[in-house]
Short mmCIF file of C-alpha atoms and ligand atoms in Angstrom, two decimals:
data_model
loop_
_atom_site.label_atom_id
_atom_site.label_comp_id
_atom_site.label_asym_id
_atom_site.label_seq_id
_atom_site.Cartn_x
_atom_site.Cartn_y
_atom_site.Cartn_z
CA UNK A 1 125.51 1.50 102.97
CA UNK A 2 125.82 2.06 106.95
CA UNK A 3 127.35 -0.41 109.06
CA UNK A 4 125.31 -2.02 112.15
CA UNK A 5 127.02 -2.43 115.20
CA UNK A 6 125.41 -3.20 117.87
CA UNK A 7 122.91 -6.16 117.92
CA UNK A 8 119.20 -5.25 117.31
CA UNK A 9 118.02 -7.70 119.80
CA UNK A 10 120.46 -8.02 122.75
CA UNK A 11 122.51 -4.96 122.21
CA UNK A 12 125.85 -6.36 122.11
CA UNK A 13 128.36 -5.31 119.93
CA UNK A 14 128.86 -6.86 116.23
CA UNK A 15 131.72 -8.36 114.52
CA UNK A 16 132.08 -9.95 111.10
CA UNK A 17 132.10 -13.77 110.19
CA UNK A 18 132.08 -15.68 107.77
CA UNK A 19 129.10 -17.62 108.44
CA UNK A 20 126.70 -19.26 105.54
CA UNK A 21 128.95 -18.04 102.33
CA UNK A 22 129.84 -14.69 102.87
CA UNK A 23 130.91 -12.31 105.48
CA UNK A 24 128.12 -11.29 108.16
CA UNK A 25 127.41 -9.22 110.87
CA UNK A 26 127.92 -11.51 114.26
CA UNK A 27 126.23 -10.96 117.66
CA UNK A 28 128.42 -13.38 120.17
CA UNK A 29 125.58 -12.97 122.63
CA UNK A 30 123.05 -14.25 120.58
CA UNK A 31 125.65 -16.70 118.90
CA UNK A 32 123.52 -15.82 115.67
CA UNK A 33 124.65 -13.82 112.42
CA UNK A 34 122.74 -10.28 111.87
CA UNK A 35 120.63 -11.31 108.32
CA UNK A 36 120.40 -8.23 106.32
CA UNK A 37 118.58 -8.45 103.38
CA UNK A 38 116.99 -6.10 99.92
CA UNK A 39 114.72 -3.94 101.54
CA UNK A 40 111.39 -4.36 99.42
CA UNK A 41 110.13 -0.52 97.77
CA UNK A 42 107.67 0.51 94.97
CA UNK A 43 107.40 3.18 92.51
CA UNK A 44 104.57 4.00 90.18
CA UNK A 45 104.61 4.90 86.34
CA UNK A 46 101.20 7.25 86.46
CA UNK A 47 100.31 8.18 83.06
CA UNK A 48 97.49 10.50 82.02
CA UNK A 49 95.24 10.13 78.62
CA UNK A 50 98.09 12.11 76.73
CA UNK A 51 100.95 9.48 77.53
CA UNK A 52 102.49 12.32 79.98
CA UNK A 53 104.22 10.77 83.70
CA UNK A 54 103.51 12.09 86.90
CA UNK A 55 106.81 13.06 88.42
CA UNK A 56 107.52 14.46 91.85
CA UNK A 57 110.69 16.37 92.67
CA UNK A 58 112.84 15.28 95.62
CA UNK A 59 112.97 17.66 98.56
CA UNK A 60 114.52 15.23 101.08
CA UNK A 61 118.31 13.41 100.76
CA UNK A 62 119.01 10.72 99.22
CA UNK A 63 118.73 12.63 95.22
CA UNK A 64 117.15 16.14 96.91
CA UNK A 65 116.20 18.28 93.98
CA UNK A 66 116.08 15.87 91.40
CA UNK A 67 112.50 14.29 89.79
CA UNK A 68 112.19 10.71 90.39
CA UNK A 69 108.36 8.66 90.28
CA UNK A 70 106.27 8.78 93.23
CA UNK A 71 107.03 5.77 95.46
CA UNK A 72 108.75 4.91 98.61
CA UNK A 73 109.54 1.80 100.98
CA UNK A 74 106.87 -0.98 101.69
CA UNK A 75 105.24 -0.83 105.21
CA UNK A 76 104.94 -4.32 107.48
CA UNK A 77 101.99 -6.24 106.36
CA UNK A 78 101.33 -3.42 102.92
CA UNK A 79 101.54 -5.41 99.56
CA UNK A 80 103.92 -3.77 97.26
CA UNK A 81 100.38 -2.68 94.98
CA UNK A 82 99.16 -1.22 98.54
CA UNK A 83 102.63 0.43 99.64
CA UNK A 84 102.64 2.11 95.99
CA UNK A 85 99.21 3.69 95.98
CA UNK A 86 100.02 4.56 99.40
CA UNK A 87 102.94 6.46 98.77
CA UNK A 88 101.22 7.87 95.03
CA UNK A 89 98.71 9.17 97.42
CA UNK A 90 100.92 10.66 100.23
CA UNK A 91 103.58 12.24 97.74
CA UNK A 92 100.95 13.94 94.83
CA UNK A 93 97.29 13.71 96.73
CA UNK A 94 96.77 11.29 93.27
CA UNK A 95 94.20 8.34 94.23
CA UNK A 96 95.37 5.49 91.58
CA UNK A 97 94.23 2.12 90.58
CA UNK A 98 96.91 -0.63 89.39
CA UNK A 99 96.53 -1.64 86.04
CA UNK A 100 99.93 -3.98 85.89
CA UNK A 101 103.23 -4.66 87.54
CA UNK A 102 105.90 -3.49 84.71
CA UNK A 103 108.46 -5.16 86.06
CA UNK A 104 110.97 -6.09 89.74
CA UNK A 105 114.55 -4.43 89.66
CA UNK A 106 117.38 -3.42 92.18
CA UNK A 107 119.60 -0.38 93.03
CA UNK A 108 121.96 0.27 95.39
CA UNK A 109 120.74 2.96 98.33
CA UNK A 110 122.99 4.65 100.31
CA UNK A 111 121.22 3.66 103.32
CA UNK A 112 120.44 -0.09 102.42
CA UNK A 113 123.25 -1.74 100.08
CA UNK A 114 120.46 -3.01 97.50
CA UNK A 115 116.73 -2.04 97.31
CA UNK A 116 114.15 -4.16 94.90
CA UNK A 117 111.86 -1.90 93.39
CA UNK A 118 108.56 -2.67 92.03
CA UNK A 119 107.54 -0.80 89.38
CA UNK A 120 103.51 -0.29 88.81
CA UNK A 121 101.69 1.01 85.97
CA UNK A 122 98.32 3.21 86.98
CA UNK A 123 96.12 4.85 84.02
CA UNK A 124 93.36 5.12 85.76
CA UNK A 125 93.32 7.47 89.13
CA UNK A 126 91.09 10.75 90.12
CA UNK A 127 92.68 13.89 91.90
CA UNK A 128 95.06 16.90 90.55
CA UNK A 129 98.29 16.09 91.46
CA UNK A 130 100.10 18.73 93.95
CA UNK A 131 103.34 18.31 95.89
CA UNK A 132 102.89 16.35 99.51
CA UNK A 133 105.07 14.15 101.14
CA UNK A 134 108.98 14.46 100.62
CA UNK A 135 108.26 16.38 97.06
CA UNK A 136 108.44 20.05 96.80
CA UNK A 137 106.82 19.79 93.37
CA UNK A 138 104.58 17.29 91.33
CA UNK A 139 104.20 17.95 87.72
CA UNK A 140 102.93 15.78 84.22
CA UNK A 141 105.83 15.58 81.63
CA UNK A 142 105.47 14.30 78.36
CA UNK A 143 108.20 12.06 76.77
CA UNK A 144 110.19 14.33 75.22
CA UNK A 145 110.61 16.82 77.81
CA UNK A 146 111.66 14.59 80.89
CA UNK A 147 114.20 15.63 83.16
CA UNK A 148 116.86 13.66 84.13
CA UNK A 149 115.72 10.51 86.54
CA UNK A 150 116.68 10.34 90.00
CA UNK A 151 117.13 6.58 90.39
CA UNK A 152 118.05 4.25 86.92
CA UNK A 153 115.29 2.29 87.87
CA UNK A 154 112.38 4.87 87.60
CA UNK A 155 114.24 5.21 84.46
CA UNK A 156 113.86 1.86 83.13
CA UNK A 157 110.27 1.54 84.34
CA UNK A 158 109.46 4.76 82.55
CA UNK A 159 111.11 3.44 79.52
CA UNK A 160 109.40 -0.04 79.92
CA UNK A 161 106.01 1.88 79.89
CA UNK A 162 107.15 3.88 76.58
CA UNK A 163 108.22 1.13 74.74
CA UNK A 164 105.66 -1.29 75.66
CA UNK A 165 102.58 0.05 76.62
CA UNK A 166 101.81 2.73 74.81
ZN1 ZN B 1 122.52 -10.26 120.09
#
């Protein structure tokens, strides 16, 4: 994860202490630790009448080049349903509707030391998916012929759907 060091609100440089349990980032200024928490994303499990995922390939860093399920970080004042379709939308041009959460997980980023995802499950959406946002492709793939996953926890939501839901 990357390091702050200078203090988002004042400016002043940051040190650690142990403040509150654990080892923080500490603004002397502001005599106040630097919180950093989970940064909140969501990812969708799209699945069309033949069981088959929509999967969009990576064409920005972290994972460029490998498939992954649409889905991105939440935006201030988005609910993780809204920040999903969102992101569904801006990465395949798919417009979705929610049909259930499939589960809440974490990984670590290499941005952000831990990121909860939100996994979503959408059956029923209109559109023909094509590559947008941060993809440079956008393509169905049925179970047996899935590439490897970008992030383990598109995997396990994609296994959650498989094993549960179908
Ligand atoms: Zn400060």
């Amino acid at each position: 994860m990357k390091t702050k060091h200078f203090c988002p609100y004042c400016g002043d440089g940051l040190t650690d202490k142990h403040v509150e349990g654990r080892v923080r980032r500490w603004c002397d200024q502001c005599a106040a630790p630097v919180y950093e928490n989970p940064v909140p994303a969501a990812c969708l499990v799209t699945a069309d009448p033949d069981d088959r995922i929509l999967l969009v390939r990576r064409s920005v860093e972290p994972k460029k080049g490998s498939w992954c399920l649409p889905g991105g970080f939440m935006e201030l004042g988005e609910t993780p349903e809204e920040a999903g379709l969102r992101e569904l939308h801006e990465e395949t041009g798919i417009s979705g509707k929610i049909e259930t959460l499939l589960g809440i997980t974490t990984h670590s980023g290499n941005i952000y030391d831990t990121v909860l995802v939100a996994g979503y499950l959408v059956r029923e959406y209109s559109g023909t998916p094509y590559a947008g946002d941060d993809a440079d492709a956008a393509e169905w793939f049925a179970r047996g012929d899935m590439p490897e996953i970008a992030f383990t926890s598109h995997k396990a939501f994609i296994d959650i759907f498989y094993t549960a839901y179908i």
